[in-house]
Tab-separated table of C-alpha atoms in Angstrom:
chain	number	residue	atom	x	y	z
U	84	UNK	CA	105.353	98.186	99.162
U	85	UNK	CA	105.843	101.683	98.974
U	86	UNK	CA	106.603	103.350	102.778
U	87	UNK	CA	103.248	105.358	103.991
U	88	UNK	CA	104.079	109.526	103.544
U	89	UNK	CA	103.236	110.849	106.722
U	90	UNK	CA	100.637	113.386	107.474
U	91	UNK	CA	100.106	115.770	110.159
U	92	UNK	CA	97.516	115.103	112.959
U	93	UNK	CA	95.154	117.578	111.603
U	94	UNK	CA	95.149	115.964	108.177
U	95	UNK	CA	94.575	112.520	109.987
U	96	UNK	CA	91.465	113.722	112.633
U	97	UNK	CA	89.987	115.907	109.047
U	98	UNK	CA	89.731	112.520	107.098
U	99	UNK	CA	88.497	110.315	110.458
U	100	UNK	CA	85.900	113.302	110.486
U	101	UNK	CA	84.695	112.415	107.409
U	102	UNK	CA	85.005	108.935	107.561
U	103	UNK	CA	83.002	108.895	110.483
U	104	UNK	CA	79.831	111.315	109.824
U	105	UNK	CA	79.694	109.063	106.028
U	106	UNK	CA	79.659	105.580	108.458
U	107	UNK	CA	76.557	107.626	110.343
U	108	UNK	CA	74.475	107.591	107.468
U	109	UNK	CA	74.354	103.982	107.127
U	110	UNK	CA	74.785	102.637	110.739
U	111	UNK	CA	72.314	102.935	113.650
U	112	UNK	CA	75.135	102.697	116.343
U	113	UNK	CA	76.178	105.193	118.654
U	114	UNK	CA	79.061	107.352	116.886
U	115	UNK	CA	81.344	109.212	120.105
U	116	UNK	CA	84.326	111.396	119.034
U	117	UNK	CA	86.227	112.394	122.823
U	118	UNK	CA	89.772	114.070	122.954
U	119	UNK	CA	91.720	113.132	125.796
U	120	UNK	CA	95.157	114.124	126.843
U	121	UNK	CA	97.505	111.523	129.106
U	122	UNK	CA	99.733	113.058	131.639
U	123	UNK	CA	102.722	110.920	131.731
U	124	UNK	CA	104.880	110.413	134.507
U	125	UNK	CA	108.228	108.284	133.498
U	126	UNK	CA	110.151	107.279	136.531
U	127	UNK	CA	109.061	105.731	140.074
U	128	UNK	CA	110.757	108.106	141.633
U	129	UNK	CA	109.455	111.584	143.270
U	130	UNK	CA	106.041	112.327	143.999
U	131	UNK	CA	104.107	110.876	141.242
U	132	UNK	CA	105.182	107.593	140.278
U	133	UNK	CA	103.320	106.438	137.143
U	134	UNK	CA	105.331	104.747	134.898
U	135	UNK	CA	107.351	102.047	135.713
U	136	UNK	CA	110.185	99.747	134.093
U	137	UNK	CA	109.127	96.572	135.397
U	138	UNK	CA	111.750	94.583	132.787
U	139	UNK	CA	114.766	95.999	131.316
U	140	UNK	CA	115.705	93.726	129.152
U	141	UNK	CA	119.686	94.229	127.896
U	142	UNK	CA	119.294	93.534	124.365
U	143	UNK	CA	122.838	93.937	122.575
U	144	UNK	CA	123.475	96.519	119.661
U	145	UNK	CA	119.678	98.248	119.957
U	146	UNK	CA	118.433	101.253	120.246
U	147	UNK	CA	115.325	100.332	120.110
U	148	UNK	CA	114.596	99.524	123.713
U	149	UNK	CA	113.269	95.907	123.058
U	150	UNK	CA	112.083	93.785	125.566
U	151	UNK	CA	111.570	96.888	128.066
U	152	UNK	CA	108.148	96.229	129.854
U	153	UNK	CA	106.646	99.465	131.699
U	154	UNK	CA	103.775	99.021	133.685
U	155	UNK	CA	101.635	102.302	133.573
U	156	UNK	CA	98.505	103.888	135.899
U	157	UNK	CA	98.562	107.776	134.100
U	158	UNK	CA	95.897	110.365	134.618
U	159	UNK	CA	94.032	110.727	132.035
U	160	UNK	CA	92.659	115.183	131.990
U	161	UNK	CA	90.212	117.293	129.689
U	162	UNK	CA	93.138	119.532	128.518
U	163	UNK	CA	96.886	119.176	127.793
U	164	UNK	CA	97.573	121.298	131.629
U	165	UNK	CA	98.306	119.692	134.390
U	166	UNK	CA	95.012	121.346	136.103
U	167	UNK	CA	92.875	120.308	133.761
U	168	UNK	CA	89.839	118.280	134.505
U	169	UNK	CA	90.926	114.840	135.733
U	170	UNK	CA	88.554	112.721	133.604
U	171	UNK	CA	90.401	109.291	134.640
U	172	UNK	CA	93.001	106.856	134.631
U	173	UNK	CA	95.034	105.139	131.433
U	174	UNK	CA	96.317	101.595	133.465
U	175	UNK	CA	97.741	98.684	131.733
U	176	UNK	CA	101.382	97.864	129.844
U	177	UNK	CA	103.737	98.673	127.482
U	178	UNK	CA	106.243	95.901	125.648
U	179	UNK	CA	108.968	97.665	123.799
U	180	UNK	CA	108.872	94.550	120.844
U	181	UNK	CA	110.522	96.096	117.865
U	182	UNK	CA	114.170	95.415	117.166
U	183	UNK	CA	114.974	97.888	114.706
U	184	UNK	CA	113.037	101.405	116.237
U	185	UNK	CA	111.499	102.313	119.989
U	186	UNK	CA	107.884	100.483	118.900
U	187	UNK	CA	105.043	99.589	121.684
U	188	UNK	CA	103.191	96.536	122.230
U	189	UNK	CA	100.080	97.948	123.719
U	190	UNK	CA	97.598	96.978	126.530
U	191	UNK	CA	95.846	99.527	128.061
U	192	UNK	CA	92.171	100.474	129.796
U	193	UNK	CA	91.327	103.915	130.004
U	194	UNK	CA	89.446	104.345	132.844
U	195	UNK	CA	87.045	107.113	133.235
U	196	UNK	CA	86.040	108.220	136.685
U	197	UNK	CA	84.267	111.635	136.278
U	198	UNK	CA	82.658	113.063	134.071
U	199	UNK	CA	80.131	111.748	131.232
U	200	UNK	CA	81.348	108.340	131.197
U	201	UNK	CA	81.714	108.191	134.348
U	202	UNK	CA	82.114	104.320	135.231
U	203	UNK	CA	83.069	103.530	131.423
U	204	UNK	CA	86.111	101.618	130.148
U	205	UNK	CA	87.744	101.825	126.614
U	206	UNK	CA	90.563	99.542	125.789
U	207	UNK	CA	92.960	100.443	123.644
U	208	UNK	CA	95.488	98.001	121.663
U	209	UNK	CA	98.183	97.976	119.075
U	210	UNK	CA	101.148	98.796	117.953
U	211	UNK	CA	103.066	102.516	118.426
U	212	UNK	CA	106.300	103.756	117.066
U	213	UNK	CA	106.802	106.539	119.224
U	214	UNK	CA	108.953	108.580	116.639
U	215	UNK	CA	106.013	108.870	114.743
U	216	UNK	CA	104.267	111.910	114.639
U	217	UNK	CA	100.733	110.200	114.376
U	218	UNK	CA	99.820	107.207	115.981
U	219	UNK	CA	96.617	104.941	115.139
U	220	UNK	CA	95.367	102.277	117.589
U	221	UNK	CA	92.899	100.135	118.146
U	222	UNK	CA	89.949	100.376	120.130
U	223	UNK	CA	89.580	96.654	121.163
U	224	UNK	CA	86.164	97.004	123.234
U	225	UNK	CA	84.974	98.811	126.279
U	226	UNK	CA	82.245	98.359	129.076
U	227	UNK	CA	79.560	101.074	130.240
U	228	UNK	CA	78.766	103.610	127.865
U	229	UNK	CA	81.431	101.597	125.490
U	230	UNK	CA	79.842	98.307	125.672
U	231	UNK	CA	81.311	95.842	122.951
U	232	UNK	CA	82.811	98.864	121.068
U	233	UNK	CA	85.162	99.023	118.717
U	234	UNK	CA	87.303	102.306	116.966
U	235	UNK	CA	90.620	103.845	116.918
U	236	UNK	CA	92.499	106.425	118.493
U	237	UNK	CA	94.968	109.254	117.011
U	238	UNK	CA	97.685	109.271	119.088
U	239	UNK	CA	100.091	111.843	119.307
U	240	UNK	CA	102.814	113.970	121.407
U	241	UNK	CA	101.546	117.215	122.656
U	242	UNK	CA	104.477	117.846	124.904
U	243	UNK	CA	107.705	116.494	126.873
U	244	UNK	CA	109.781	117.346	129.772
U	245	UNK	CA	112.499	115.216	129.365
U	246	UNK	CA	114.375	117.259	132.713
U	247	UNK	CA	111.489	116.553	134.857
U	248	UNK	CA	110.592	113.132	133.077
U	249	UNK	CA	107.304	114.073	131.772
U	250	UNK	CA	105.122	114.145	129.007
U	251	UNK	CA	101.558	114.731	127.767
U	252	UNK	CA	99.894	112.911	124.730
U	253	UNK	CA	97.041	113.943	122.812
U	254	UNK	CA	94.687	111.009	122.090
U	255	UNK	CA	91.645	111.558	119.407
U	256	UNK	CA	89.053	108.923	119.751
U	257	UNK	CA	86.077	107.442	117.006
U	258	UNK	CA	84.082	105.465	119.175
U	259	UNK	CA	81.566	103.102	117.653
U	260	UNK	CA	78.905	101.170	120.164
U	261	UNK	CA	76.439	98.776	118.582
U	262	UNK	CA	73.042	100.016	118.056
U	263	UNK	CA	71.560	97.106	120.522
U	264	UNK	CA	73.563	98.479	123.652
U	265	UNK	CA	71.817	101.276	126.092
U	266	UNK	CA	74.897	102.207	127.733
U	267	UNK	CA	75.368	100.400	130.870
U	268	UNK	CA	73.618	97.137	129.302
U	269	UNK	CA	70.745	95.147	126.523
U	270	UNK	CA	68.055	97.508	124.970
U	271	UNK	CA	64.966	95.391	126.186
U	272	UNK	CA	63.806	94.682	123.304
U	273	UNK	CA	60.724	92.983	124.074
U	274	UNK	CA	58.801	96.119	124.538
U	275	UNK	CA	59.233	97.217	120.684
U	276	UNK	CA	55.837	98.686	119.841
């Protein structure tokens, strides 16, 4: 199998775009496209602990970080600054589970609260080689607005401080909620005229 050439993060979010608006045309679900950016914090220490390794694992002869587990609680803003909107939190945990390149083994909830999904959870899932430039994830379900939803994210690097241990990541989101689901719950669909 040939290795995949890698595109840019434009290229990728172009070809979700259309993707996406040709899956409209023959779907009835709800179709959301959100941006987010992650503000990363890497170390307990100093005033905003976010990121923490809660297993470091001393694997011989890698570089690859295996068997690191961080346990993460990031802020989740509107715009890659630091004073941007806080639209919510991105909790869960990282497993560093490749041998042979720094690879994640994801489980994470974004957590939005403020804003238009206000209340709303997406989870996101999967695997990411963080050398890459783009990222694609899973969107594993969701409650609220994202009730039994399913999609994938972009992910990518927007920026790093590696002096003051911090970063910012650019996630792109297709969203896709069943047609049945109101939001926060059923359509009652006993009052269909």
């Amino acid at each position: 199998m040939a290795a995949a050439t890698p595109v840019s993060l434009t290229e990728m979010i172009q070809s979700m775009d259309k993707h996406f608006e040709a899956l409209k045309q023959y779907n009835n679900s709800t179709f959301t496209k959100i941006q987010v950016y992650i503000q990363g914090y890497f170390t307990a220490s100093g005033s905003h602990p976010q990121t923490i390794h809660s297993l470091a694992a001393a694997v011989p002869n890698t570089s690859s970080s295996f068997g690191q587990i961080l346990v993460i609680d990031n802020i989740v803003t509107s715009g890659p600054e630091l004073d941007s909107s806080v639209l919510g939190r991105y909790q869960g945990s990282n497993t560093f589970a490749d041998l042979s390149q720094p690879a994640l083994a994801m489980n994470m909830n974004m957590v939005f609260t403020s804003g238009d999904y206000k209340g709303s959870i997406i989870t996101v899932v999967g695997r990411q080689a963080v050398n890459e430039e783009v990222r694609v994830l899973t969107i594993a379900g969701g409650t609220g607005a994202f009730m039994l939803a399913q999609g994938i994210v972009l992910a990518s690097n927007h920026s790093k401080d590696t002096v003051n241990n911090t970063g910012t990541w650019s996630y792109v989101m297709y969203i896709v909620t069943p047609a049945m689901m109101n939001g926060y719950g059923f359509v009652d669909t006993t009052k269909v005229e």
